[in-house]
CSV table of C-alpha atoms in Angstrom, one decimal:
chain,number,residue,atom,x,y,z
A,1,MET,CA,19.9,-11.9,6.6
A,2,GLY,CA,17.8,-13.2,3.8
A,3,LEU,CA,14.5,-14.9,4.3
A,4,GLY,CA,13.4,-17.7,2.0
A,5,TYR,CA,10.4,-17.6,-0.2
A,6,ALA,CA,9.4,-19.9,-3.0
A,7,SER,CA,6.9,-19.1,-5.7
A,8,THR,CA,6.5,-19.4,-9.4
A,9,ARG,CA,4.9,-17.1,-11.8
A,10,ALA,CA,2.3,-19.7,-12.6
A,11,SER,CA,1.2,-20.0,-9.0
A,12,SER,CA,1.2,-16.3,-8.3
A,13,ARG,CA,-2.0,-14.4,-8.3
A,14,ARG,CA,-3.0,-10.9,-9.0
A,15,THR,CA,-6.3,-9.1,-8.8
A,16,ARG,CA,-8.5,-9.8,-11.8
A,17,TYR,CA,-10.8,-6.9,-12.2
A,18,PRO,CA,-14.4,-7.6,-13.4
A,19,PRO,CA,-15.4,-6.0,-16.7
A,20,GLN,CA,-16.7,-2.4,-16.2
A,21,PRO,CA,-20.2,-1.7,-17.6
A,22,VAL,CA,-19.1,1.8,-18.8
A,23,MET,CA,-15.4,2.6,-19.1
A,24,PRO,CA,-14.6,6.3,-18.5
A,25,ARG,CA,-11.9,7.3,-20.9
A,26,THR,CA,-10.6,10.6,-19.4
A,27,LYS,CA,-9.3,11.6,-16.0
A,28,ARG,CA,-12.2,13.9,-15.5
A,29,GLN,CA,-14.7,11.1,-16.2
A,30,LYS,CA,-13.0,8.8,-13.7
A,31,TRP,CA,-12.9,11.6,-11.1
A,32,ALA,CA,-16.6,12.1,-11.6
A,33,SER,CA,-17.3,8.4,-11.4
A,34,ASN,CA,-15.4,8.1,-8.1
A,35,LEU,CA,-17.8,10.6,-6.5
A,36,GLY,CA,-20.6,8.1,-6.6
A,37,LEU,CA,-18.7,5.5,-4.5
A,38,GLU,CA,-19.4,5.2,-0.8
A,39,ARG,CA,-15.9,4.3,0.3
A,40,VAL,CA,-13.9,6.8,-1.8
A,41,LEU,CA,-12.9,9.8,0.2
A,42,GLU,CA,-11.6,12.8,-1.6
A,43,PRO,CA,-11.1,15.7,0.9
A,44,SER,CA,-10.8,19.3,0.0
A,45,VAL,CA,-7.3,20.8,-0.6
A,46,ARG,CA,-7.6,22.7,2.6
A,47,ASP,CA,-8.3,19.6,4.7
A,48,ALA,CA,-5.8,17.5,2.8
A,49,VAL,CA,-2.9,20.0,3.4
A,50,HIS,CA,-3.8,21.8,6.6
A,51,GLY,CA,-6.0,19.2,8.2
A,52,PRO,CA,-7.3,17.5,10.2
A,53,SER,CA,-9.8,16.1,7.7
A,54,ASP,CA,-13.3,15.2,8.9
A,55,HIS,CA,-12.6,11.4,8.7
A,56,ARG,CA,-9.5,11.5,10.9
A,57,GLY,CA,-10.2,9.3,13.9
A,58,GLN,CA,-13.5,8.1,12.4
A,59,TRP,CA,-12.5,5.4,9.9
A,60,HIS,CA,-13.7,2.5,12.1
A,61,ALA,CA,-17.0,4.1,13.0
A,62,ASN,CA,-18.0,6.1,9.9
A,63,VAL,CA,-16.3,4.3,7.0
A,64,PHE,CA,-16.0,0.6,7.9
A,65,GLY,CA,-18.6,0.2,10.7
A,66,ASN,CA,-16.4,-2.1,12.6
A,67,ALA,CA,-13.3,-2.2,14.8
A,68,HIS,CA,-11.2,-4.4,12.6
A,69,PRO,CA,-7.5,-3.5,12.2
A,70,ILE,CA,-6.7,-1.2,9.3
A,71,THR,CA,-3.9,-1.7,6.7
A,72,LEU,CA,-2.8,1.1,4.4
A,73,GLU,CA,-1.5,0.8,0.9
A,74,LEU,CA,0.4,4.0,0.3
A,75,GLY,CA,1.0,5.2,-3.3
A,76,CYS,CA,-1.6,2.5,-4.2
A,77,GLY,CA,-1.8,3.3,-8.0
A,78,LYS,CA,-4.6,1.1,-9.3
A,79,GLY,CA,-5.2,-0.3,-5.8
A,80,GLU,CA,-4.5,-3.9,-6.7
A,81,TYR,CA,-3.0,-4.8,-3.4
A,82,THR,CA,-5.8,-3.1,-1.5
A,83,VAL,CA,-8.5,-5.0,-3.4
A,84,GLU,CA,-6.9,-8.4,-3.3
A,85,LEU,CA,-6.0,-8.2,0.4
A,86,ALA,CA,-9.5,-7.1,1.2
A,87,ARG,CA,-10.9,-10.0,-0.8
A,88,ARG,CA,-8.7,-12.5,1.0
A,89,HIS,CA,-9.1,-11.0,4.5
A,90,PRO,CA,-12.7,-9.9,5.4
A,91,GLU,CA,-11.6,-9.7,9.0
A,92,ARG,CA,-9.4,-6.7,8.3
A,93,ASN,CA,-9.9,-3.3,6.7
A,94,PHE,CA,-7.8,-1.8,3.9
A,95,ILE,CA,-7.3,1.7,2.6
A,96,GLY,CA,-5.6,2.5,-0.7
A,97,VAL,CA,-4.0,6.0,-0.7
A,98,ASP,CA,-2.9,7.9,-3.8
A,99,ILE,CA,-3.0,11.5,-4.9
A,100,LYS,CA,-4.3,10.6,-8.3
A,101,GLY,CA,-7.9,9.5,-8.2
A,102,HIS,CA,-8.0,8.4,-11.8
A,103,ARG,CA,-5.4,5.7,-10.9
A,104,TYR,CA,-7.3,4.1,-8.0
A,105,TRP,CA,-10.6,4.4,-10.0
A,106,HIS,CA,-9.8,0.8,-11.2
A,107,GLY,CA,-9.5,-0.6,-7.7
A,108,ALA,CA,-12.4,1.4,-6.2
A,109,HIS,CA,-14.8,0.2,-8.8
A,110,ALA,CA,-13.6,-3.4,-8.6
A,111,ALA,CA,-14.1,-3.3,-4.8
A,112,ALA,CA,-17.6,-1.8,-5.2
A,113,GLN,CA,-18.6,-4.4,-7.8
A,114,ALA,CA,-17.3,-7.2,-5.6
A,115,GLY,CA,-19.1,-5.9,-2.5
A,116,LEU,CA,-15.9,-5.5,-0.5
A,117,THR,CA,-17.1,-3.3,2.4
A,118,ASN,CA,-13.6,-3.6,4.0
A,119,ALA,CA,-11.8,-1.7,1.2
A,120,ALA,CA,-11.7,2.1,0.9
A,121,PHE,CA,-9.7,4.6,-1.1
A,122,LEU,CA,-8.4,8.0,0.0
A,123,ARG,CA,-7.1,10.8,-2.3
A,124,ALA,CA,-4.2,12.3,-0.4
A,125,LYS,CA,-0.5,13.1,-0.6
A,126,ILE,CA,1.4,10.6,1.6
A,127,GLU,CA,3.4,13.4,3.3
A,128,PHE,CA,0.0,14.6,4.8
A,129,ILE,CA,-1.2,11.2,5.8
A,130,GLU,CA,-1.3,12.2,9.5
A,131,ASN,CA,-4.0,14.7,8.6
A,132,HIS,CA,-6.3,11.8,7.6
A,133,LEU,CA,-5.6,9.1,10.2
A,134,ALA,CA,-5.2,9.5,14.0
A,135,PRO,CA,-2.3,7.9,15.8
A,136,GLY,CA,-3.0,4.2,16.3
A,137,GLU,CA,-5.9,4.2,13.9
A,138,ALA,CA,-3.9,2.1,11.4
A,139,HIS,CA,-1.9,-1.0,12.2
A,140,GLU,CA,0.4,-1.7,9.2
A,141,ILE,CA,1.5,-0.2,5.9
A,142,TRP,CA,2.2,-1.7,2.5
A,143,LEU,CA,4.6,0.1,0.0
A,144,PRO,CA,4.5,-2.0,-3.2
A,145,PHE,CA,6.8,-0.6,-5.9
A,146,SER,CA,7.0,3.0,-4.7
A,147,ASP,CA,9.1,5.5,-6.6
A,148,PRO,CA,12.8,5.0,-5.6
A,149,GLN,CA,13.5,8.8,-6.1
A,150,PRO,CA,17.2,8.4,-6.9
A,151,GLY,CA,17.7,12.2,-6.9
A,152,ASP,CA,16.2,12.6,-3.4
A,153,GLU,CA,19.4,12.8,-1.3
A,154,ARG,CA,17.7,13.7,1.9
A,155,GLY,CA,14.9,11.1,1.6
A,156,THR,CA,12.2,13.7,1.9
A,157,LYS,CA,10.3,12.3,-1.2
A,158,ARG,CA,11.2,8.6,-1.0
A,159,LEU,CA,8.4,6.8,0.9
A,160,THR,CA,11.0,4.8,2.8
A,161,GLY,CA,13.2,7.8,3.6
A,162,ALA,CA,13.9,8.6,7.3
A,163,PRO,CA,11.2,11.4,7.4
A,164,PHE,CA,8.6,9.0,6.2
A,165,LEU,CA,9.6,6.2,8.6
A,166,GLU,CA,9.3,8.7,11.5
A,167,ARG,CA,5.9,9.7,10.2
A,168,TYR,CA,4.8,6.1,10.0
A,169,ARG,CA,6.0,5.5,13.6
A,170,ARG,CA,3.9,8.3,14.8
A,171,LEU,CA,0.9,7.0,12.9
A,172,LEU,CA,1.2,3.2,13.6
A,173,GLY,CA,2.9,3.5,17.0
A,174,SER,CA,6.0,1.6,18.2
A,175,GLY,CA,6.0,-2.0,16.8
A,176,GLY,CA,3.9,-1.1,13.7
A,177,ILE,CA,4.8,-3.1,10.5
A,178,VAL,CA,5.8,-1.7,7.1
A,179,HIS,CA,6.1,-4.0,4.1
A,180,VAL,CA,8.3,-2.8,1.2
A,181,LYS,CA,8.2,-4.7,-2.1
A,182,THR,CA,10.4,-3.3,-4.9
A,183,ASP,CA,12.2,-4.0,-8.2
A,184,SER,CA,14.7,-1.3,-7.3
A,185,ARG,CA,18.0,-2.3,-5.7
A,186,PHE,CA,18.6,1.4,-5.0
A,187,LEU,CA,15.4,1.7,-3.0
A,188,HIS,CA,16.1,-1.6,-1.2
A,189,GLU,CA,19.5,-0.4,0.0
A,190,GLN,CA,18.3,3.1,0.8
A,191,THR,CA,15.5,1.7,2.9
A,192,LEU,CA,18.1,-0.3,4.9
A,193,LEU,CA,20.1,2.8,5.5
A,194,SER,CA,17.0,4.8,6.6
A,195,ALA,CA,15.9,2.0,8.9
A,196,ALA,CA,19.3,2.0,10.6
A,197,ALA,CA,19.3,5.8,11.0
A,198,CYS,CA,15.8,5.7,12.6
A,199,GLY,CA,16.3,2.7,14.9
A,200,VAL,CA,13.8,0.7,12.8
A,201,GLN,CA,14.2,-3.1,13.0
A,202,VAL,CA,14.5,-5.1,9.7
A,203,THR,CA,12.6,-8.3,10.6
A,204,HIS,CA,12.5,-9.8,7.1
A,205,GLU,CA,14.8,-9.3,4.1
A,206,ILE,CA,14.4,-11.2,0.9
A,207,GLU,CA,16.8,-10.1,-1.8
A,208,ASP,CA,15.3,-12.1,-4.6
A,209,LEU,CA,11.7,-13.0,-3.9
A,210,TYR,CA,11.3,-15.6,-6.7
A,211,ALA,CA,14.6,-17.4,-6.2
A,212,SER,CA,14.3,-18.1,-2.5
A,213,SER,CA,13.4,-21.3,-0.7
A,214,GLY,CA,10.6,-20.2,1.5
A,215,THR,CA,11.4,-22.4,4.5
A,216,ASP,CA,11.3,-19.5,7.1
A,217,CYS,CA,8.4,-17.5,5.7
A,218,GLU,CA,5.1,-17.7,7.6
A,219,PRO,CA,2.1,-18.8,5.5
A,220,ALA,CA,0.2,-15.4,5.7
A,221,LEU,CA,3.3,-13.5,4.4
A,222,LYS,CA,3.8,-16.0,1.6
A,223,GLU,CA,0.2,-15.5,0.6
A,224,TRP,CA,0.5,-11.7,0.6
A,225,LEU,CA,3.8,-11.6,-1.3
A,226,ALA,CA,2.3,-13.9,-4.0
A,227,ILE,CA,0.0,-11.1,-5.0
A,228,GLN,CA,1.3,-9.5,-8.3
A,229,THR,CA,0.3,-6.2,-9.7
A,230,ARG,CA,0.4,-5.5,-13.4
A,231,TYR,CA,3.5,-3.5,-12.9
A,232,GLU,CA,5.3,-6.4,-11.2
A,233,GLU,CA,4.3,-8.8,-13.9
A,234,ARG,CA,5.7,-6.5,-16.5
A,235,TRP,CA,9.0,-6.1,-14.9
A,236,LEU,CA,9.3,-9.8,-14.0
A,237,GLY,CA,8.8,-10.5,-17.7
A,238,ARG,CA,11.8,-8.3,-18.4
A,239,GLY,CA,13.9,-10.3,-16.0
A,240,CYS,CA,13.9,-7.8,-13.1
A,241,THR,CA,14.6,-9.0,-9.5
A,242,ILE,CA,11.9,-8.3,-6.9
A,243,SER,CA,13.0,-7.9,-3.3
A,244,TYR,CA,11.1,-7.5,0.0
A,245,LEU,CA,11.7,-5.9,3.4
A,246,GLN,CA,9.6,-6.0,6.5
A,247,LEU,CA,10.3,-3.2,9.0
A,248,LYS,CA,9.2,-3.0,12.6
A,249,LEU,CA,8.9,0.5,13.8
């Protein structure tokens, strides 16, 4: 059902992180550095696993100080999508979520240096995301280049597996949007199967993001898809095909 999208590598943009004054070299140094940032939340193991955490249901009031819609980047890695989307859309709030704080250290400090008060980061496992956000508190989800988990036959680890799609539906509510960008044909196909099994509508499908025409793609989506992470740039350089799916829960 492909949807067109035209872009060239020359016109694509990714987050350019400003130089850091002091570059922590170890994981422990980065963890310690994160503690000084206002919008980095790293709950205790008890809260993370058993919940609910103190910030559940309080993101608008206590973290962002506004009622703007919230978008999640799950498995955010360095947080490049979170930072760039926050930079482009001050009228929205963005939360990058990853279990490894030394990864999102890059994005968290870039957001702080840029004064992006609409970007936050949360250290959490995605399977426990409902411990950290109340139903309806977030409005959409981005899954850029998540692990395809080829050995996960039941889809319990794959972030687009049926158990996760049901989790997202409870979190976002019926009609919530999930964006899936991947270099894995396996993940693309498994996502379609999971969506069908869960009664999730596939509203956009682009099988080759950089070889499509773009005639049917709304401007905002074109802009978001043009954001490139370092991971994406590396695999594009090796000739990999990037695909995109938009799911309506």
